[in-house]
């Protein structure tokens, strides 16, 4: 990911795609220095929005907020320039879903 702006906290939207299954233990590793873990299980169609704070919003398949979750770890600040962001999670279900992540600056 490249941040073309001034330094700012990490912000993203994660969407669980597909029609069945779930993901849990959502983890991001930024520049091999800042591990960020969200202890949540998301079903197909649900989403997670991080706006630069440790409190992430969880959305259901209809786009309604259904709750929040606190991240384990510190939200990293992204300086201007390129950053390496690794993603991991646990997949469950007979037909595991996909995951799409959109970073924002």
PDB file of N, CA, C and O in Angstrom, residues 3-73:
ATOM      1  N   UNK A   3       0.864   5.331   0.806  1.00  0.00           N
ATOM      2  CA  UNK A   3       0.165   6.472   1.393  1.00  0.00           C
ATOM      3  C   UNK A   3       0.678   7.734   0.704  1.00  0.00           C
ATOM      4  O   UNK A   3       1.804   8.149   0.944  1.00  0.00           O
ATOM      5  N   UNK A   4      -0.138   8.378  -0.124  1.00  0.00           N
ATOM      6  CA  UNK A   4       0.305   9.588  -0.816  1.00  0.00           C
ATOM      7  C   UNK A   4       0.136  10.851   0.032  1.00  0.00           C
ATOM      8  O   UNK A   4       0.505  11.934  -0.404  1.00  0.00           O
ATOM      9  N   UNK A   5      -0.415  10.714   1.227  1.00  0.00           N
ATOM     10  CA  UNK A   5      -0.737  11.860   2.076  1.00  0.00           C
ATOM     11  C   UNK A   5       0.204  11.950   3.276  1.00  0.00           C
ATOM     12  O   UNK A   5       1.140  11.172   3.401  1.00  0.00           O
ATOM     13  N   UNK A   6      -0.075  12.891   4.173  1.00  0.00           N
ATOM     14  CA  UNK A   6       0.681  13.008   5.418  1.00  0.00           C
ATOM     15  C   UNK A   6       0.478  11.759   6.274  1.00  0.00           C
ATOM     16  O   UNK A   6      -0.455  10.978   6.042  1.00  0.00           O
ATOM     17  N   UNK A   7       1.326  11.602   7.289  1.00  0.00           N
ATOM     18  CA  UNK A   7       1.213  10.456   8.197  1.00  0.00           C
ATOM     19  C   UNK A   7      -0.189  10.406   8.801  1.00  0.00           C
ATOM     20  O   UNK A   7      -0.764  11.436   9.142  1.00  0.00           O
ATOM     21  N   UNK A   8      -0.724   9.191   8.901  1.00  0.00           N
ATOM     22  CA  UNK A   8      -2.072   9.006   9.423  1.00  0.00           C
ATOM     23  C   UNK A   8      -2.254   7.585   9.906  1.00  0.00           C
ATOM     24  O   UNK A   8      -1.505   6.678   9.496  1.00  0.00           O
ATOM     25  N   UNK A   9      -3.243   7.335  10.772  1.00  0.00           N
ATOM     26  CA  UNK A   9      -3.475   5.972  11.242  1.00  0.00           C
ATOM     27  C   UNK A   9      -4.048   5.089  10.126  1.00  0.00           C
ATOM     28  O   UNK A   9      -4.689   5.580   9.199  1.00  0.00           O
ATOM     29  N   UNK A  10      -3.792   3.796  10.246  1.00  0.00           N
ATOM     30  CA  UNK A  10      -4.302   2.802   9.297  1.00  0.00           C
ATOM     31  C   UNK A  10      -5.829   2.841   9.277  1.00  0.00           C
ATOM     32  O   UNK A  10      -6.468   2.857  10.329  1.00  0.00           O
ATOM     33  N   UNK A  11      -6.402   2.847   8.065  1.00  0.00           N
ATOM     34  CA  UNK A  11      -7.848   2.826   7.876  1.00  0.00           C
ATOM     35  C   UNK A  11      -8.178   1.855   6.747  1.00  0.00           C
ATOM     36  O   UNK A  11      -7.516   1.866   5.710  1.00  0.00           O
ATOM     37  N   UNK A  12      -9.205   1.038   6.957  1.00  0.00           N
ATOM     38  CA  UNK A  12      -9.581   0.099   5.906  1.00  0.00           C
ATOM     39  C   UNK A  12     -11.000  -0.407   6.104  1.00  0.00           C
ATOM     40  O   UNK A  12     -11.594  -0.244   7.170  1.00  0.00           O
ATOM     41  N   UNK A  13     -11.511  -1.032   5.046  1.00  0.00           N
ATOM     42  CA  UNK A  13     -12.785  -1.745   5.089  1.00  0.00           C
ATOM     43  C   UNK A  13     -12.519  -3.164   4.610  1.00  0.00           C
ATOM     44  O   UNK A  13     -11.944  -3.364   3.536  1.00  0.00           O
ATOM     45  N   UNK A  14     -12.929  -4.133   5.410  1.00  0.00           N
ATOM     46  CA  UNK A  14     -12.793  -5.548   5.062  1.00  0.00           C
ATOM     47  C   UNK A  14     -14.187  -6.095   4.801  1.00  0.00           C
ATOM     48  O   UNK A  14     -15.102  -5.859   5.595  1.00  0.00           O
ATOM     49  N   UNK A  15     -14.348  -6.804   3.689  1.00  0.00           N
ATOM     50  CA  UNK A  15     -15.628  -7.423   3.364  1.00  0.00           C
ATOM     51  C   UNK A  15     -15.430  -8.919   3.166  1.00  0.00           C
ATOM     52  O   UNK A  15     -14.494  -9.336   2.476  1.00  0.00           O
ATOM     53  N   UNK A  16     -16.299  -9.702   3.777  1.00  0.00           N
ATOM     54  CA  UNK A  16     -16.271 -11.151   3.613  1.00  0.00           C
ATOM     55  C   UNK A  16     -17.200 -11.475   2.453  1.00  0.00           C
ATOM     56  O   UNK A  16     -18.399 -11.228   2.520  1.00  0.00           O
ATOM     57  N   UNK A  17     -16.633 -11.995   1.364  1.00  0.00           N
ATOM     58  CA  UNK A  17     -17.395 -12.241   0.144  1.00  0.00           C
ATOM     59  C   UNK A  17     -17.825 -13.699   0.063  1.00  0.00           C
ATOM     60  O   UNK A  17     -17.280 -14.555   0.748  1.00  0.00           O
ATOM     61  N   UNK A  18     -18.787 -13.956  -0.766  1.00  0.00           N
ATOM     62  CA  UNK A  18     -19.283 -15.316  -0.942  1.00  0.00           C
ATOM     63  C   UNK A  18     -20.660 -15.467  -0.318  1.00  0.00           C
ATOM     64  O   UNK A  18     -21.262 -14.501   0.153  1.00  0.00           O
ATOM     65  N   UNK A  19     -21.147 -16.697  -0.294  1.00  0.00           N
ATOM     66  CA  UNK A  19     -22.500 -16.955   0.200  1.00  0.00           C
ATOM     67  C   UNK A  19     -22.534 -17.801   1.455  1.00  0.00           C
ATOM     68  O   UNK A  19     -23.592 -17.984   2.049  1.00  0.00           O
ATOM     69  N   UNK A  20     -21.394 -18.338   1.871  1.00  0.00           N
ATOM     70  CA  UNK A  20     -21.372 -19.205   3.053  1.00  0.00           C
ATOM     71  C   UNK A  20     -20.007 -19.115   3.719  1.00  0.00           C
ATOM     72  O   UNK A  20     -19.059 -18.570   3.153  1.00  0.00           O
ATOM     73  N   UNK A  21     -19.933 -19.674   4.915  1.00  0.00           N
ATOM     74  CA  UNK A  21     -18.668 -19.722   5.635  1.00  0.00           C
ATOM     75  C   UNK A  21     -18.404 -18.464   6.438  1.00  0.00           C
ATOM     76  O   UNK A  21     -19.213 -17.539   6.474  1.00  0.00           O
ATOM     77  N   UNK A  22     -17.260 -18.467   7.102  1.00  0.00           N
ATOM     78  CA  UNK A  22     -16.897 -17.331   7.944  1.00  0.00           C
ATOM     79  C   UNK A  22     -15.387 -17.195   8.031  1.00  0.00           C
ATOM     80  O   UNK A  22     -14.640 -18.098   7.636  1.00  0.00           O
ATOM     81  N   UNK A  23     -14.945 -16.054   8.552  1.00  0.00           N
ATOM     82  CA  UNK A  23     -13.532 -15.821   8.849  1.00  0.00           C
ATOM     83  C   UNK A  23     -13.436 -15.363  10.301  1.00  0.00           C
ATOM     84  O   UNK A  23     -14.359 -14.757  10.838  1.00  0.00           O
ATOM     85  N   UNK A  24     -12.323 -15.671  10.936  1.00  0.00           N
ATOM     86  CA  UNK A  24     -12.085 -15.242  12.306  1.00  0.00           C
ATOM     87  C   UNK A  24     -10.596 -14.945  12.470  1.00  0.00           C
ATOM     88  O   UNK A  24      -9.798 -15.189  11.567  1.00  0.00           O
ATOM     89  N   UNK A  25     -10.254 -14.423  13.635  1.00  0.00           N
ATOM     90  CA  UNK A  25      -8.855 -14.083  13.953  1.00  0.00           C
ATOM     91  C   UNK A  25      -8.236 -13.244  12.836  1.00  0.00           C
ATOM     92  O   UNK A  25      -7.188 -13.549  12.293  1.00  0.00           O
ATOM     93  N   UNK A  26      -8.913 -12.157  12.523  1.00  0.00           N
ATOM     94  CA  UNK A  26      -8.472 -11.246  11.463  1.00  0.00           C
ATOM     95  C   UNK A  26      -7.211 -10.523  11.935  1.00  0.00           C
ATOM     96  O   UNK A  26      -7.226  -9.857  12.966  1.00  0.00           O
ATOM     97  N   UNK A  27      -6.119 -10.670  11.177  1.00  0.00           N
ATOM     98  CA  UNK A  27      -4.824 -10.135  11.591  1.00  0.00           C
ATOM     99  C   UNK A  27      -4.167  -9.367  10.456  1.00  0.00           C
ATOM    100  O   UNK A  27      -4.144  -9.837   9.321  1.00  0.00           O
ATOM    101  N   UNK A  28      -3.622  -8.196  10.793  1.00  0.00           N
ATOM    102  CA  UNK A  28      -2.838  -7.399   9.856  1.00  0.00           C
ATOM    103  C   UNK A  28      -1.457  -7.188  10.465  1.00  0.00           C
ATOM    104  O   UNK A  28      -1.339  -6.925  11.654  1.00  0.00           O
ATOM    105  N   UNK A  29      -0.432  -7.275   9.640  1.00  0.00           N
ATOM    106  CA  UNK A  29       0.939  -6.993  10.060  1.00  0.00           C
ATOM    107  C   UNK A  29       1.455  -5.888   9.150  1.00  0.00           C
ATOM    108  O   UNK A  29       1.554  -6.069   7.944  1.00  0.00           O
ATOM    109  N   UNK A  30       1.755  -4.737   9.746  1.00  0.00           N
ATOM    110  CA  UNK A  30       2.167  -3.570   8.976  1.00  0.00           C
ATOM    111  C   UNK A  30       3.673  -3.392   9.076  1.00  0.00           C
ATOM    112  O   UNK A  30       4.219  -3.238  10.171  1.00  0.00           O
ATOM    113  N   UNK A  31       4.345  -3.439   7.941  1.00  0.00           N
ATOM    114  CA  UNK A  31       5.790  -3.242   7.844  1.00  0.00           C
ATOM    115  C   UNK A  31       6.572  -4.168   8.779  1.00  0.00           C
ATOM    116  O   UNK A  31       7.621  -3.791   9.311  1.00  0.00           O
ATOM    117  N   UNK A  32       6.040  -5.350   9.014  1.00  0.00           N
ATOM    118  CA  UNK A  32       6.680  -6.360   9.869  1.00  0.00           C
ATOM    119  C   UNK A  32       6.993  -5.844  11.271  1.00  0.00           C
ATOM    120  O   UNK A  32       7.923  -6.319  11.919  1.00  0.00           O
ATOM    121  N   UNK A  33       6.209  -4.851  11.719  1.00  0.00           N
ATOM    122  CA  UNK A  33       6.489  -4.262  13.029  1.00  0.00           C
ATOM    123  C   UNK A  33       5.257  -4.160  13.911  1.00  0.00           C
ATOM    124  O   UNK A  33       5.377  -4.201  15.122  1.00  0.00           O
ATOM    125  N   UNK A  34       4.105  -4.014  13.341  1.00  0.00           N
ATOM    126  CA  UNK A  34       2.907  -3.761  14.133  1.00  0.00           C
ATOM    127  C   UNK A  34       1.836  -4.802  13.817  1.00  0.00           C
ATOM    128  O   UNK A  34       1.184  -4.713  12.786  1.00  0.00           O
ATOM    129  N   UNK A  35       1.676  -5.773  14.689  1.00  0.00           N
ATOM    130  CA  UNK A  35       0.624  -6.776  14.504  1.00  0.00           C
ATOM    131  C   UNK A  35      -0.669  -6.251  15.111  1.00  0.00           C
ATOM    132  O   UNK A  35      -0.681  -5.734  16.228  1.00  0.00           O
ATOM    133  N   UNK A  36      -1.732  -6.377  14.364  1.00  0.00           N
ATOM    134  CA  UNK A  36      -3.040  -5.882  14.772  1.00  0.00           C
ATOM    135  C   UNK A  36      -4.028  -7.031  14.602  1.00  0.00           C
ATOM    136  O   UNK A  36      -4.198  -7.553  13.503  1.00  0.00           O
ATOM    137  N   UNK A  37      -4.665  -7.460  15.705  1.00  0.00           N
ATOM    138  CA  UNK A  37      -5.562  -8.612  15.680  1.00  0.00           C
ATOM    139  C   UNK A  37      -6.964  -8.179  16.099  1.00  0.00           C
ATOM    140  O   UNK A  37      -7.129  -7.481  17.107  1.00  0.00           O
ATOM    141  N   UNK A  38      -7.956  -8.611  15.336  1.00  0.00           N
ATOM    142  CA  UNK A  38      -9.350  -8.337  15.654  1.00  0.00           C
ATOM    143  C   UNK A  38     -10.011  -9.656  16.056  1.00  0.00           C
ATOM    144  O   UNK A  38     -10.199 -10.535  15.217  1.00  0.00           O
ATOM    145  N   UNK A  39     -10.341  -9.817  17.341  1.00  0.00           N
ATOM    146  CA  UNK A  39     -10.945 -11.063  17.825  1.00  0.00           C
ATOM    147  C   UNK A  39     -12.438 -11.097  17.492  1.00  0.00           C
ATOM    148  O   UNK A  39     -13.292 -10.799  18.324  1.00  0.00           O
ATOM    149  N   UNK A  40     -12.739 -11.430  16.259  1.00  0.00           N
ATOM    150  CA  UNK A  40     -14.115 -11.391  15.782  1.00  0.00           C
ATOM    151  C   UNK A  40     -14.320 -12.511  14.773  1.00  0.00           C
ATOM    152  O   UNK A  40     -13.376 -12.948  14.121  1.00  0.00           O
ATOM    153  N   UNK A  41     -15.562 -12.979  14.669  1.00  0.00           N
ATOM    154  CA  UNK A  41     -15.928 -13.911  13.591  1.00  0.00           C
ATOM    155  C   UNK A  41     -16.918 -13.194  12.700  1.00  0.00           C
ATOM    156  O   UNK A  41     -17.925 -12.655  13.176  1.00  0.00           O
ATOM    157  N   UNK A  42     -16.623 -13.180  11.407  1.00  0.00           N
ATOM    158  CA  UNK A  42     -17.470 -12.517  10.424  1.00  0.00           C
ATOM    159  C   UNK A  42     -18.015 -13.557   9.456  1.00  0.00           C
ATOM    160  O   UNK A  42     -17.254 -14.352   8.899  1.00  0.00           O
ATOM    161  N   UNK A  43     -19.305 -13.522   9.246  1.00  0.00           N
ATOM    162  CA  UNK A  43     -19.974 -14.422   8.312  1.00  0.00           C
ATOM    163  C   UNK A  43     -19.894 -13.848   6.899  1.00  0.00           C
ATOM    164  O   UNK A  43     -19.644 -12.651   6.716  1.00  0.00           O
ATOM    165  N   UNK A  44     -20.140 -14.693   5.908  1.00  0.00           N
ATOM    166  CA  UNK A  44     -20.182 -14.234   4.513  1.00  0.00           C
ATOM    167  C   UNK A  44     -21.172 -13.074   4.409  1.00  0.00           C
ATOM    168  O   UNK A  44     -22.267 -13.121   4.968  1.00  0.00           O
ATOM    169  N   UNK A  45     -20.751 -12.000   3.742  1.00  0.00           N
ATOM    170  CA  UNK A  45     -21.587 -10.826   3.561  1.00  0.00           C
ATOM    171  C   UNK A  45     -21.346  -9.740   4.593  1.00  0.00           C
ATOM    172  O   UNK A  45     -21.779  -8.609   4.416  1.00  0.00           O
ATOM    173  N   UNK A  46     -20.670 -10.061   5.676  1.00  0.00           N
ATOM    174  CA  UNK A  46     -20.429  -9.074   6.724  1.00  0.00           C
ATOM    175  C   UNK A  46     -19.142  -8.292   6.467  1.00  0.00           C
ATOM    176  O   UNK A  46     -18.327  -8.676   5.639  1.00  0.00           O
ATOM    177  N   UNK A  47     -18.979  -7.193   7.202  1.00  0.00           N
ATOM    178  CA  UNK A  47     -17.814  -6.344   7.008  1.00  0.00           C
ATOM    179  C   UNK A  47     -17.269  -5.809   8.312  1.00  0.00           C
ATOM    180  O   UNK A  47     -17.945  -5.812   9.346  1.00  0.00           O
ATOM    181  N   UNK A  48     -16.041  -5.315   8.245  1.00  0.00           N
ATOM    182  CA  UNK A  48     -15.341  -4.721   9.380  1.00  0.00           C
ATOM    183  C   UNK A  48     -14.730  -3.416   8.900  1.00  0.00           C
ATOM    184  O   UNK A  48     -14.037  -3.399   7.879  1.00  0.00           O
ATOM    185  N   UNK A  49     -14.995  -2.316   9.611  1.00  0.00           N
ATOM    186  CA  UNK A  49     -14.480  -1.002   9.218  1.00  0.00           C
ATOM    187  C   UNK A  49     -13.594  -0.457  10.332  1.00  0.00           C
ATOM    188  O   UNK A  49     -14.028  -0.367  11.481  1.00  0.00           O
ATOM    189  N   UNK A  50     -12.364  -0.103   9.968  1.00  0.00           N
ATOM    190  CA  UNK A  50     -11.409   0.490  10.891  1.00  0.00           C
ATOM    191  C   UNK A  50     -11.142   1.909  10.417  1.00  0.00           C
ATOM    192  O   UNK A  50     -10.708   2.119   9.287  1.00  0.00           O
ATOM    193  N   UNK A  51     -11.419   2.881  11.293  1.00  0.00           N
ATOM    194  CA  UNK A  51     -11.293   4.290  10.906  1.00  0.00           C
ATOM    195  C   UNK A  51     -10.118   4.982  11.587  1.00  0.00           C
ATOM    196  O   UNK A  51     -10.129   6.193  11.779  1.00  0.00           O
ATOM    197  N   UNK A  52      -9.106   4.206  11.968  1.00  0.00           N
ATOM    198  CA  UNK A  52      -7.922   4.787  12.592  1.00  0.00           C
ATOM    199  C   UNK A  52      -7.907   4.673  14.097  1.00  0.00           C
ATOM    200  O   UNK A  52      -6.963   5.113  14.739  1.00  0.00           O
ATOM    201  N   UNK A  53      -8.947   4.085  14.675  1.00  0.00           N
ATOM    202  CA  UNK A  53      -9.000   3.854  16.119  1.00  0.00           C
ATOM    203  C   UNK A  53      -9.023   2.354  16.389  1.00  0.00           C
ATOM    204  O   UNK A  53      -9.248   1.559  15.474  1.00  0.00           O
ATOM    205  N   UNK A  54      -8.823   1.962  17.649  1.00  0.00           N
ATOM    206  CA  UNK A  54      -8.823   0.537  18.008  1.00  0.00           C
ATOM    207  C   UNK A  54     -10.225  -0.068  17.966  1.00  0.00           C
ATOM    208  O   UNK A  54     -10.367  -1.281  17.926  1.00  0.00           O
ATOM    209  N   UNK A  55     -11.261   0.766  17.990  1.00  0.00           N
ATOM    210  CA  UNK A  55     -12.627   0.264  17.957  1.00  0.00           C
ATOM    211  C   UNK A  55     -13.089   0.148  16.509  1.00  0.00           C
ATOM    212  O   UNK A  55     -13.244   1.151  15.811  1.00  0.00           O
ATOM    213  N   UNK A  56     -13.278  -1.093  16.063  1.00  0.00           N
ATOM    214  CA  UNK A  56     -13.728  -1.352  14.695  1.00  0.00           C
ATOM    215  C   UNK A  56     -15.233  -1.598  14.704  1.00  0.00           C
ATOM    216  O   UNK A  56     -15.774  -2.181  15.648  1.00  0.00           O
ATOM    217  N   UNK A  57     -15.909  -1.155  13.658  1.00  0.00           N
ATOM    218  CA  UNK A  57     -17.345  -1.373  13.523  1.00  0.00           C
ATOM    219  C   UNK A  57     -17.589  -2.626  12.685  1.00  0.00           C
ATOM    220  O   UNK A  57     -16.938  -2.832  11.668  1.00  0.00           O
ATOM    221  N   UNK A  58     -18.561  -3.424  13.119  1.00  0.00           N
ATOM    222  CA  UNK A  58     -18.948  -4.646  12.409  1.00  0.00           C
ATOM    223  C   UNK A  58     -20.294  -4.397  11.746  1.00  0.00           C
ATOM    224  O   UNK A  58     -21.225  -3.909  12.389  1.00  0.00           O
ATOM    225  N   UNK A  59     -20.382  -4.736  10.455  1.00  0.00           N
ATOM    226  CA  UNK A  59     -21.618  -4.540   9.698  1.00  0.00           C
ATOM    227  C   UNK A  59     -22.168  -5.876   9.224  1.00  0.00           C
ATOM    228  O   UNK A  59     -21.406  -6.763   8.823  1.00  0.00           O
ATOM    229  N   UNK A  60     -23.514  -6.002   9.259  1.00  0.00           N
ATOM    230  CA  UNK A  60     -24.135  -7.229   8.771  1.00  0.00           C
ATOM    231  C   UNK A  60     -24.241  -7.190   7.244  1.00  0.00           C
ATOM    232  O   UNK A  60     -23.827  -6.223   6.606  1.00  0.00           O
ATOM    233  N   UNK A  61     -24.812  -8.231   6.676  1.00  0.00           N
ATOM    234  CA  UNK A  61     -24.896  -8.358   5.217  1.00  0.00           C
ATOM    235  C   UNK A  61     -25.784  -7.288   4.580  1.00  0.00           C
ATOM    236  O   UNK A  61     -25.676  -7.032   3.383  1.00  0.00           O
ATOM    237  N   UNK A  62     -26.650  -6.646   5.373  1.00  0.00           N
ATOM    238  CA  UNK A  62     -27.512  -5.588   4.844  1.00  0.00           C
ATOM    239  C   UNK A  62     -26.890  -4.205   5.038  1.00  0.00           C
ATOM    240  O   UNK A  62     -27.514  -3.191   4.733  1.00  0.00           O
ATOM    241  N   UNK A  63     -25.669  -4.144   5.562  1.00  0.00           N
ATOM    242  CA  UNK A  63     -24.988  -2.871   5.747  1.00  0.00           C
ATOM    243  C   UNK A  63     -25.328  -2.151   7.038  1.00  0.00           C
ATOM    244  O   UNK A  63     -24.962  -0.999   7.223  1.00  0.00           O
ATOM    245  N   UNK A  64     -26.008  -2.837   7.961  1.00  0.00           N
ATOM    246  CA  UNK A  64     -26.356  -2.246   9.251  1.00  0.00           C
ATOM    247  C   UNK A  64     -25.277  -2.588  10.278  1.00  0.00           C
ATOM    248  O   UNK A  64     -24.812  -3.727  10.326  1.00  0.00           O
ATOM    249  N   UNK A  65     -24.930  -1.602  11.095  1.00  0.00           N
ATOM    250  CA  UNK A  65     -23.932  -1.872  12.131  1.00  0.00           C
ATOM    251  C   UNK A  65     -24.533  -2.824  13.153  1.00  0.00           C
ATOM    252  O   UNK A  65     -25.624  -2.582  13.669  1.00  0.00           O
ATOM    253  N   UNK A  66     -23.815  -3.928  13.428  1.00  0.00           N
ATOM    254  CA  UNK A  66     -24.315  -4.908  14.394  1.00  0.00           C
ATOM    255  C   UNK A  66     -23.472  -4.967  15.651  1.00  0.00           C
ATOM    256  O   UNK A  66     -23.766  -5.709  16.579  1.00  0.00           O
ATOM    257  N   UNK A  67     -22.396  -4.194  15.700  1.00  0.00           N
ATOM    258  CA  UNK A  67     -21.574  -4.190  16.901  1.00  0.00           C
ATOM    259  C   UNK A  67     -20.222  -3.566  16.651  1.00  0.00           C
ATOM    260  O   UNK A  67     -19.954  -3.001  15.585  1.00  0.00           O
ATOM    261  N   UNK A  68     -19.376  -3.674  17.670  1.00  0.00           N
ATOM    262  CA  UNK A  68     -18.002  -3.193  17.580  1.00  0.00           C
ATOM    263  C   UNK A  68     -17.076  -4.231  18.187  1.00  0.00           C
ATOM    264  O   UNK A  68     -17.521  -5.129  18.916  1.00  0.00           O
ATOM    265  N   UNK A  69     -15.791  -4.095  17.895  1.00  0.00           N
ATOM    266  CA  UNK A  69     -14.772  -4.971  18.461  1.00  0.00           C
ATOM    267  C   UNK A  69     -13.508  -4.147  18.671  1.00  0.00           C
ATOM    268  O   UNK A  69     -13.190  -3.285  17.849  1.00  0.00           O
ATOM    269  N   UNK A  70     -12.821  -4.405  19.778  1.00  0.00           N
ATOM    270  CA  UNK A  70     -11.566  -3.714  20.072  1.00  0.00           C
ATOM    271  C   UNK A  70     -10.402  -4.523  19.504  1.00  0.00           C
ATOM    272  O   UNK A  70     -10.321  -5.731  19.723  1.00  0.00           O
ATOM    273  N   UNK A  71      -9.516  -3.848  18.823  1.00  0.00           N
ATOM    274  CA  UNK A  71      -8.325  -4.496  18.266  1.00  0.00           C
ATOM    275  C   UNK A  71      -7.327  -4.782  19.378  1.00  0.00           C
ATOM    276  O   UNK A  71      -7.173  -3.991  20.308  1.00  0.00           O
ATOM    277  N   UNK A  72      -6.660  -5.921  19.270  1.00  0.00           N
ATOM    278  CA  UNK A  72      -5.517  -6.224  20.133  1.00  0.00           C
ATOM    279  C   UNK A  72      -4.299  -5.680  19.403  1.00  0.00           C
ATOM    280  O   UNK A  72      -4.027  -6.066  18.273  1.00  0.00           O
ATOM    281  N   UNK A  73      -3.602  -4.761  20.023  1.00  0.00           N
ATOM    282  CA  UNK A  73      -2.473  -4.115  19.369  1.00  0.00           C
ATOM    283  C   UNK A  73      -2.785  -2.654  19.128  1.00  0.00           C
ATOM    284  O   UNK A  73      -3.898  -2.188  19.367  1.00  0.00           O
TER     285      UNK A  73
END
